[in-house]
CSV table of C-alpha atoms in Angstrom, one decimal:
chain,number,residue,atom,x,y,z
A,237,UNK,CA,115.0,53.8,150.4
A,238,UNK,CA,117.7,55.7,148.8
A,239,UNK,CA,117.2,56.4,145.0
A,240,UNK,CA,120.3,55.9,142.9
A,241,UNK,CA,122.1,59.1,141.8
A,242,UNK,CA,121.8,59.7,138.0
A,243,UNK,CA,123.9,62.5,136.7
A,244,UNK,CA,122.9,64.7,133.8
A,245,UNK,CA,125.7,63.4,131.7
A,246,UNK,CA,124.3,59.8,132.0
A,247,UNK,CA,120.9,61.2,131.2
A,248,UNK,CA,122.3,62.9,128.0
A,249,UNK,CA,124.1,59.8,126.9
A,250,UNK,CA,121.0,57.7,127.3
A,251,UNK,CA,118.7,60.3,125.5
A,252,UNK,CA,121.1,61.0,122.6
A,253,UNK,CA,120.6,57.8,120.6
A,254,UNK,CA,116.8,58.0,120.9
A,255,UNK,CA,116.8,61.7,119.8
A,256,UNK,CA,119.1,60.8,116.8
A,257,UNK,CA,116.9,57.9,115.9
A,258,UNK,CA,113.8,60.1,116.0
A,259,UNK,CA,115.5,62.8,114.0
A,260,UNK,CA,116.5,60.3,111.3
A,261,UNK,CA,113.0,58.9,111.2
A,262,UNK,CA,111.5,62.3,110.6
A,263,UNK,CA,114.0,63.2,108.0
A,264,UNK,CA,113.3,59.9,106.2
A,265,UNK,CA,109.6,60.5,106.3
A,266,UNK,CA,109.9,63.9,105.0
A,267,UNK,CA,112.2,62.7,102.2
A,268,UNK,CA,109.7,60.0,101.4
A,269,UNK,CA,106.9,62.5,101.1
A,270,UNK,CA,108.9,64.6,98.6
A,271,UNK,CA,109.8,61.7,96.4
A,272,UNK,CA,106.8,62.2,94.2
A,273,UNK,CA,106.6,66.0,94.3
A,274,UNK,CA,106.8,67.4,90.8
A,275,UNK,CA,108.7,70.6,90.3
A,276,UNK,CA,107.8,72.9,87.2
A,277,UNK,CA,109.3,76.1,86.1
A,278,UNK,CA,107.1,78.3,84.0
A,279,UNK,CA,107.3,81.6,82.0
A,280,UNK,CA,104.4,83.3,80.4
A,281,UNK,CA,103.0,86.5,79.0
A,282,UNK,CA,99.8,88.0,80.2
A,283,UNK,CA,97.1,90.1,78.5
A,284,UNK,CA,94.2,91.8,80.3
A,285,UNK,CA,93.3,94.9,82.3
A,286,UNK,CA,92.0,96.5,85.3
A,287,UNK,CA,88.2,97.1,85.0
A,288,UNK,CA,84.9,97.2,86.9
A,289,UNK,CA,82.9,94.0,86.8
A,290,UNK,CA,79.8,95.8,85.5
A,291,UNK,CA,80.8,98.4,82.9
A,292,UNK,CA,79.2,101.7,83.9
A,293,UNK,CA,77.2,103.8,81.4
A,294,UNK,CA,79.7,106.6,82.0
A,295,UNK,CA,82.4,104.5,80.1
A,296,UNK,CA,81.2,104.6,76.4
A,297,UNK,CA,84.0,102.8,74.4
A,298,UNK,CA,87.6,101.6,74.3
A,299,UNK,CA,89.5,103.6,71.9
A,300,UNK,CA,92.9,101.9,72.0
A,301,UNK,CA,94.8,99.2,74.0
A,302,UNK,CA,98.6,98.9,74.0
A,303,UNK,CA,100.4,95.7,75.1
A,304,UNK,CA,102.6,96.0,78.1
A,305,UNK,CA,105.6,93.9,79.4
A,306,UNK,CA,103.4,91.7,81.4
A,307,UNK,CA,105.9,88.8,82.0
A,308,UNK,CA,105.3,86.0,84.6
A,309,UNK,CA,108.1,83.8,85.8
A,310,UNK,CA,107.5,81.1,88.6
A,311,UNK,CA,108.1,77.8,90.1
A,312,UNK,CA,105.4,75.2,91.0
A,313,UNK,CA,105.5,72.2,93.3
A,314,UNK,CA,102.7,69.6,92.7
A,315,UNK,CA,102.1,66.9,95.3
A,316,UNK,CA,99.7,63.9,94.3
A,317,UNK,CA,97.2,63.1,96.9
A,318,UNK,CA,94.8,60.5,95.8
A,319,UNK,CA,94.1,59.1,92.3
A,320,UNK,CA,94.1,61.9,89.8
A,321,UNK,CA,94.0,64.6,92.5
A,322,UNK,CA,96.9,66.6,93.8
A,323,UNK,CA,97.7,70.0,95.3
A,324,UNK,CA,100.0,72.7,93.5
A,325,UNK,CA,101.7,75.4,95.5
A,326,UNK,CA,103.7,78.1,93.5
A,327,UNK,CA,105.6,81.4,93.6
A,328,UNK,CA,105.5,83.8,90.7
A,329,UNK,CA,106.9,87.2,89.9
A,330,UNK,CA,104.7,88.9,87.5
A,331,UNK,CA,103.5,92.2,86.1
A,332,UNK,CA,99.8,93.1,85.6
A,333,UNK,CA,100.0,96.2,83.4
A,334,UNK,CA,97.6,98.0,81.3
A,335,UNK,CA,97.7,100.9,78.9
A,336,UNK,CA,94.5,102.0,77.4
A,337,UNK,CA,92.5,105.1,76.1
A,338,UNK,CA,88.6,105.1,76.7
A,339,UNK,CA,85.8,107.6,75.8
A,340,UNK,CA,83.7,108.6,78.8
A,341,UNK,CA,80.8,110.8,79.6
A,342,UNK,CA,79.9,112.4,83.0
A,343,UNK,CA,82.7,110.4,84.5
A,344,UNK,CA,83.8,111.3,88.0
A,345,UNK,CA,87.4,112.5,87.8
A,346,UNK,CA,90.1,114.4,89.8
A,347,UNK,CA,92.8,116.0,87.8
A,348,UNK,CA,95.6,118.5,88.1
A,349,UNK,CA,96.1,121.1,85.3
A,350,UNK,CA,98.7,123.9,85.5
A,351,UNK,CA,99.3,123.1,89.2
A,352,UNK,CA,95.6,123.5,90.1
A,353,UNK,CA,93.5,120.5,91.4
A,354,UNK,CA,90.1,120.1,89.9
A,355,UNK,CA,87.3,117.6,90.6
A,356,UNK,CA,84.1,116.9,88.8
A,357,UNK,CA,82.5,115.2,85.9
A,358,UNK,CA,84.5,114.7,82.7
A,359,UNK,CA,83.3,114.1,79.2
A,360,UNK,CA,85.9,113.2,76.7
A,361,UNK,CA,88.8,110.7,76.5
A,362,UNK,CA,90.8,109.2,79.4
A,363,UNK,CA,94.2,107.6,79.0
A,364,UNK,CA,95.4,105.3,81.9
A,365,UNK,CA,98.6,103.4,82.4
A,366,UNK,CA,98.7,100.8,85.2
A,367,UNK,CA,101.9,99.0,86.2
A,368,UNK,CA,101.9,96.3,89.0
A,369,UNK,CA,104.9,94.1,89.8
A,370,UNK,CA,104.0,91.6,92.4
A,371,UNK,CA,105.0,88.4,94.1
A,372,UNK,CA,102.1,85.8,93.8
A,373,UNK,CA,101.5,82.7,95.8
A,374,UNK,CA,98.8,80.4,94.0
A,375,UNK,CA,97.3,77.6,96.0
A,376,UNK,CA,95.5,75.1,93.6
A,377,UNK,CA,93.8,71.8,93.4
A,378,UNK,CA,95.2,69.8,90.6
A,379,UNK,CA,93.3,67.3,88.5
A,380,UNK,CA,95.0,65.0,86.0
A,381,UNK,CA,92.6,64.8,83.2
A,382,UNK,CA,95.0,62.6,81.1
A,383,UNK,CA,98.7,61.6,81.1
A,384,UNK,CA,99.6,64.9,79.4
A,385,UNK,CA,96.9,67.3,80.5
A,386,UNK,CA,96.4,68.7,84.1
A,387,UNK,CA,93.8,71.2,85.3
A,388,UNK,CA,94.3,73.6,88.2
A,389,UNK,CA,91.9,75.9,90.2
A,390,UNK,CA,92.3,77.8,93.5
A,391,UNK,CA,93.0,81.1,95.0
A,392,UNK,CA,96.1,83.3,94.7
A,393,UNK,CA,97.5,86.0,97.0
A,394,UNK,CA,99.8,88.7,95.7
A,395,UNK,CA,102.1,91.2,97.4
A,396,UNK,CA,102.6,94.5,95.4
A,397,UNK,CA,106.4,95.3,95.1
A,398,UNK,CA,106.0,98.2,92.8
A,399,UNK,CA,103.0,99.9,91.3
A,400,UNK,CA,101.8,103.0,89.4
A,401,UNK,CA,98.3,104.1,88.3
A,402,UNK,CA,98.7,107.2,86.1
A,403,UNK,CA,96.9,109.0,83.3
A,404,UNK,CA,95.3,112.0,81.9
A,405,UNK,CA,92.0,113.3,80.7
A,406,UNK,CA,92.0,115.0,77.3
A,407,UNK,CA,90.0,116.2,74.3
A,408,UNK,CA,86.9,117.0,76.4
A,409,UNK,CA,85.6,119.2,79.2
A,410,UNK,CA,85.2,118.9,82.9
A,411,UNK,CA,82.3,120.2,84.9
A,412,UNK,CA,83.6,121.2,88.1
A,413,UNK,CA,81.8,119.7,91.2
A,414,UNK,CA,78.8,118.4,89.4
A,415,UNK,CA,77.2,118.0,85.9
A,416,UNK,CA,76.0,121.7,86.1
A,417,UNK,CA,79.3,123.2,87.4
A,418,UNK,CA,81.7,125.5,85.6
A,419,UNK,CA,82.9,124.1,82.3
A,420,UNK,CA,86.7,123.6,81.9
A,421,UNK,CA,87.9,122.7,78.5
A,422,UNK,CA,90.7,120.1,78.3
A,423,UNK,CA,93.0,119.7,75.3
A,424,UNK,CA,95.5,117.0,74.2
A,425,UNK,CA,98.9,118.5,74.9
A,426,UNK,CA,100.6,118.4,78.4
A,427,UNK,CA,99.7,122.1,79.0
A,428,UNK,CA,96.0,121.8,78.5
A,429,UNK,CA,95.1,118.3,79.5
A,430,UNK,CA,94.3,117.1,83.1
A,431,UNK,CA,96.8,114.7,84.7
A,432,UNK,CA,96.2,112.3,87.6
A,433,UNK,CA,98.3,109.9,89.7
A,434,UNK,CA,96.6,107.5,92.0
A,435,UNK,CA,99.7,105.3,92.7
A,436,UNK,CA,99.7,105.8,96.4
A,437,UNK,CA,96.3,104.4,96.7
A,438,UNK,CA,97.1,100.9,95.2
A,439,UNK,CA,96.3,98.0,97.6
A,440,UNK,CA,99.6,96.4,98.8
A,441,UNK,CA,97.9,93.0,99.2
A,442,UNK,CA,95.6,91.6,96.6
A,443,UNK,CA,93.9,88.1,96.0
A,444,UNK,CA,91.8,86.4,93.6
A,445,UNK,CA,90.9,83.1,91.8
A,446,UNK,CA,93.1,81.4,89.2
A,447,UNK,CA,92.0,78.6,86.6
A,448,UNK,CA,94.7,77.0,84.6
A,449,UNK,CA,95.7,74.1,82.4
A,450,UNK,CA,99.0,72.4,81.7
A,451,UNK,CA,99.7,70.3,78.7
A,452,UNK,CA,103.0,68.2,78.5
A,453,UNK,CA,104.4,68.3,75.1
A,454,UNK,CA,107.3,66.0,75.9
A,455,UNK,CA,109.1,64.6,79.0
A,456,UNK,CA,110.3,68.2,80.0
A,457,UNK,CA,108.7,70.9,77.8
A,458,UNK,CA,105.1,71.9,78.1
A,459,UNK,CA,102.6,74.7,77.5
A,460,UNK,CA,100.2,76.3,79.9
A,461,UNK,CA,97.2,78.8,80.0
A,462,UNK,CA,95.8,80.6,82.9
A,463,UNK,CA,93.0,83.0,83.7
A,464,UNK,CA,93.4,85.1,86.8
A,465,UNK,CA,90.4,87.1,88.2
A,466,UNK,CA,91.0,89.5,91.0
A,467,UNK,CA,88.5,89.4,93.8
A,468,UNK,CA,90.0,92.4,95.6
A,469,UNK,CA,90.0,95.9,93.9
A,470,UNK,CA,93.3,97.2,93.0
A,471,UNK,CA,92.7,100.4,95.1
A,472,UNK,CA,92.4,100.6,98.9
A,473,UNK,CA,88.9,100.6,100.1
A,474,UNK,CA,89.4,104.3,101.4
A,475,UNK,CA,89.9,105.4,97.7
A,476,UNK,CA,86.7,106.9,96.4
A,477,UNK,CA,87.8,109.1,93.5
A,478,UNK,CA,87.0,106.3,91.0
A,479,UNK,CA,83.4,105.3,91.7
A,480,UNK,CA,83.7,101.7,90.6
A,481,UNK,CA,86.2,99.2,92.1
A,482,UNK,CA,88.6,98.1,89.5
A,483,UNK,CA,89.6,94.4,89.3
A,484,UNK,CA,92.6,92.8,87.7
A,485,UNK,CA,91.6,90.4,85.1
A,486,UNK,CA,94.3,88.8,83.0
A,487,UNK,CA,94.9,85.7,80.8
A,488,UNK,CA,98.4,84.2,80.6
A,489,UNK,CA,99.9,81.8,78.1
A,490,UNK,CA,103.4,80.3,78.2
A,491,UNK,CA,105.8,77.5,78.4
A,492,UNK,CA,106.8,75.1,81.2
A,493,UNK,CA,109.9,73.0,82.0
A,494,UNK,CA,109.7,70.0,84.2
A,495,UNK,CA,112.6,70.0,86.7
A,496,UNK,CA,111.9,66.7,88.3
């Protein structure tokens, strides 16, 4: 029996309507899934710092804390799943910065003074300024507590786009090597203090957990508050100069605008 010859052009003409129908069906389904997605823009200001979870005995007290330009700008998409529950995915550009001065005793430190690198135990005051601009992706479960109030919780992942970790030890003394080593007096002016710069050791990828609340004041404008707790230290695991891991812990308050 001889099979009829079917040209490739005939096959193409036969398959084209089916492929077109399948494409339109997938597109319609995708559009249908996006019909109830809520888009919300947000802008806020963060206050916090990078600190160890357990404050060591070597850090005695906080002398001063200066507010930084910790602006957060982002866009969230919330998809209802079932009942009051939904999923929120966002993208934010934010700064987690800190400028503080603390009093320390026998604190492990590595400094540079007069071009000479010194390492040992420092007793006195330490001024630190941290800047971390990053792109952050929050992935959160969303629960609608009331028609106006929504609660969010879930992990976030951040990519560091620019960061600095700098400071200086001042008004104290450094015991070189260990607490019984040679004593080096440090003053308060640039020529007598001890500077440090650990910017190159900042971790490029960071993650943590965020808890937040959104309150709709009207049909478009609302308020929000977040707490972001870093679970990865801000420095690479190979960095050992600072004995304790420092975690970014920040609270954010701001306004929202519902796009759709």
